[in-house]
């Protein structure tokens, strides 16, 4: 509701097997894109984008686009290969 009240428009990227596809996200970026929101791990599917894929997504983003990474459910991750994206937040001014 807050997004619509602000006049913004939600654009959803296609998923594959409930998994976010970074190339699909990048393909939707245009001059009016201000923010990309990613829940990682996703709720309710539990699917995750790897650290490397999300890092590569960020590298390809124009610097004026805010990348919001929601790790609200990180405590439920049982994958030892999963890494938090906190270091990306600490080292980049367009990641929250």
Tab-separated table of N, CA and C in Angstrom, residues 15-62:
chain	number	residue	atom	x	y	z
A	15	UNK	N	10.309	-15.820	-12.027
A	15	UNK	CA	11.108	-16.770	-11.263
A	15	UNK	C	11.161	-18.093	-12.005
A	16	UNK	N	12.107	-18.909	-11.639
A	16	UNK	CA	12.218	-20.262	-12.163
A	16	UNK	C	12.240	-21.206	-10.970
A	17	UNK	N	11.215	-22.052	-10.861
A	17	UNK	CA	11.082	-22.950	-9.710
A	17	UNK	C	11.121	-22.171	-8.395
A	18	UNK	N	10.401	-21.068	-8.353
A	18	UNK	CA	10.305	-20.183	-7.190
A	18	UNK	C	11.627	-19.496	-6.844
A	19	UNK	N	12.591	-19.550	-7.726
A	19	UNK	CA	13.918	-18.966	-7.509
A	19	UNK	C	14.032	-17.665	-8.299
A	20	UNK	N	14.419	-16.592	-7.625
A	20	UNK	CA	14.630	-15.319	-8.311
A	20	UNK	C	15.761	-15.465	-9.318
A	21	UNK	N	15.581	-14.851	-10.462
A	21	UNK	CA	16.574	-14.908	-11.540
A	21	UNK	C	17.181	-13.518	-11.718
A	22	UNK	N	18.469	-13.396	-11.415
A	22	UNK	CA	19.099	-12.078	-11.456
A	22	UNK	C	19.079	-11.470	-12.854
A	23	UNK	N	19.234	-12.283	-13.882
A	23	UNK	CA	19.197	-11.740	-15.248
A	23	UNK	C	17.803	-11.210	-15.592
A	24	UNK	N	16.767	-11.860	-15.090
A	24	UNK	CA	15.401	-11.371	-15.311
A	24	UNK	C	15.199	-10.034	-14.607
A	25	UNK	N	15.769	-9.904	-13.423
A	25	UNK	CA	15.683	-8.637	-12.685
A	25	UNK	C	16.383	-7.535	-13.475
A	26	UNK	N	17.589	-7.823	-13.923
A	26	UNK	CA	18.355	-6.832	-14.687
A	26	UNK	C	17.637	-6.424	-15.967
A	27	UNK	N	16.942	-7.365	-16.580
A	27	UNK	CA	16.234	-7.085	-17.823
A	27	UNK	C	15.047	-6.153	-17.665
A	28	UNK	N	14.581	-5.974	-16.446
A	28	UNK	CA	13.427	-5.106	-16.201
A	28	UNK	C	13.817	-3.682	-15.807
A	29	UNK	N	15.088	-3.442	-15.602
A	29	UNK	CA	15.542	-2.112	-15.192
A	29	UNK	C	15.366	-1.123	-16.340
A	30	UNK	N	14.814	0.040	-15.990
A	30	UNK	CA	14.696	1.123	-16.973
A	30	UNK	C	15.005	2.450	-16.285
A	31	UNK	N	14.804	3.546	-16.986
A	31	UNK	CA	15.154	4.860	-16.441
A	31	UNK	C	14.341	5.254	-15.214
A	32	UNK	N	13.199	4.628	-15.003
A	32	UNK	CA	12.386	4.974	-13.839
A	32	UNK	C	12.616	4.038	-12.651
A	33	UNK	N	13.480	3.048	-12.798
A	33	UNK	CA	13.774	2.124	-11.698
A	33	UNK	C	14.542	2.866	-10.611
A	34	UNK	N	14.028	2.779	-9.393
A	34	UNK	CA	14.663	3.436	-8.250
A	34	UNK	C	15.195	2.438	-7.228
A	35	UNK	N	14.535	1.270	-7.152
A	35	UNK	CA	14.873	0.321	-6.101
A	35	UNK	C	14.584	-1.101	-6.564
A	36	UNK	N	15.407	-2.026	-6.082
A	36	UNK	CA	15.162	-3.454	-6.273
A	36	UNK	C	15.097	-4.065	-4.885
A	37	UNK	N	14.020	-4.793	-4.611
A	37	UNK	CA	13.813	-5.428	-3.308
A	37	UNK	C	13.916	-6.931	-3.479
A	38	UNK	N	14.762	-7.549	-2.655
A	38	UNK	CA	14.929	-9.000	-2.705
A	38	UNK	C	14.830	-9.554	-1.290
A	39	UNK	N	13.903	-10.483	-1.080
A	39	UNK	CA	13.809	-11.216	0.180
A	39	UNK	C	14.686	-12.450	0.035
A	40	UNK	N	15.698	-12.541	0.875
A	40	UNK	CA	16.671	-13.630	0.740
A	40	UNK	C	17.127	-14.100	2.112
A	41	UNK	N	16.671	-15.260	2.569
A	41	UNK	CA	15.859	-16.224	1.848
A	41	UNK	C	14.418	-15.735	1.695
A	42	UNK	N	13.811	-16.248	0.638
A	42	UNK	CA	12.453	-15.852	0.317
A	42	UNK	C	11.475	-16.475	1.308
A	43	UNK	N	10.404	-15.763	1.568
A	43	UNK	CA	9.314	-16.285	2.372
A	43	UNK	C	8.084	-16.278	1.467
A	44	UNK	N	7.415	-17.363	1.272
A	44	UNK	CA	7.431	-18.597	2.036
A	44	UNK	C	8.240	-19.735	1.419
A	45	UNK	N	8.870	-19.522	0.260
A	45	UNK	CA	9.490	-20.649	-0.447
A	45	UNK	C	10.793	-21.120	0.169
A	46	UNK	N	11.517	-20.223	0.838
A	46	UNK	CA	12.815	-20.589	1.409
A	46	UNK	C	13.940	-20.593	0.389
A	47	UNK	N	13.637	-20.254	-0.868
A	47	UNK	CA	14.689	-20.229	-1.881
A	47	UNK	C	15.626	-19.054	-1.619
A	48	UNK	N	16.869	-19.206	-2.089
A	48	UNK	CA	17.880	-18.192	-1.825
A	48	UNK	C	18.668	-17.870	-3.086
A	49	UNK	N	19.146	-16.652	-3.156
A	49	UNK	CA	20.082	-16.248	-4.196
A	49	UNK	C	21.468	-16.351	-3.577
A	50	UNK	N	22.390	-16.949	-4.279
A	50	UNK	CA	23.740	-17.108	-3.734
A	50	UNK	C	24.413	-15.749	-3.564
A	51	UNK	N	25.391	-15.721	-2.694
A	51	UNK	CA	26.158	-14.503	-2.448
A	51	UNK	C	26.763	-13.991	-3.750
A	52	UNK	N	27.357	-14.890	-4.522
A	52	UNK	CA	28.004	-14.487	-5.777
A	52	UNK	C	27.003	-13.915	-6.778
A	53	UNK	N	25.837	-14.548	-6.904
A	53	UNK	CA	24.821	-14.040	-7.840
A	53	UNK	C	24.318	-12.659	-7.434
A	54	UNK	N	24.113	-12.468	-6.133
A	54	UNK	CA	23.633	-11.165	-5.684
A	54	UNK	C	24.729	-10.106	-5.809
A	55	UNK	N	25.953	-10.499	-5.552
A	55	UNK	CA	27.085	-9.580	-5.719
A	55	UNK	C	27.211	-9.166	-7.189
A	56	UNK	N	27.055	-10.118	-8.093
A	56	UNK	CA	27.104	-9.814	-9.526
A	56	UNK	C	25.934	-8.931	-9.955
A	57	UNK	N	24.756	-9.182	-9.392
A	57	UNK	CA	23.606	-8.322	-9.672
A	57	UNK	C	23.938	-6.888	-9.286
A	58	UNK	N	24.475	-6.719	-8.097
A	58	UNK	CA	24.815	-5.377	-7.628
A	58	UNK	C	25.840	-4.704	-8.539
A	59	UNK	N	26.832	-5.447	-8.986
A	59	UNK	CA	27.865	-4.883	-9.868
A	59	UNK	C	27.275	-4.352	-11.172
A	60	UNK	N	26.204	-4.976	-11.638
A	60	UNK	CA	25.592	-4.586	-12.912
A	60	UNK	C	24.552	-3.480	-12.763
A	61	UNK	N	24.218	-3.125	-11.526
A	61	UNK	CA	23.215	-2.083	-11.299
A	61	UNK	C	23.816	-0.696	-11.473
A	62	UNK	N	23.057	0.218	-12.046
A	62	UNK	CA	23.493	1.613	-12.039
A	62	UNK	C	23.600	2.085	-10.580
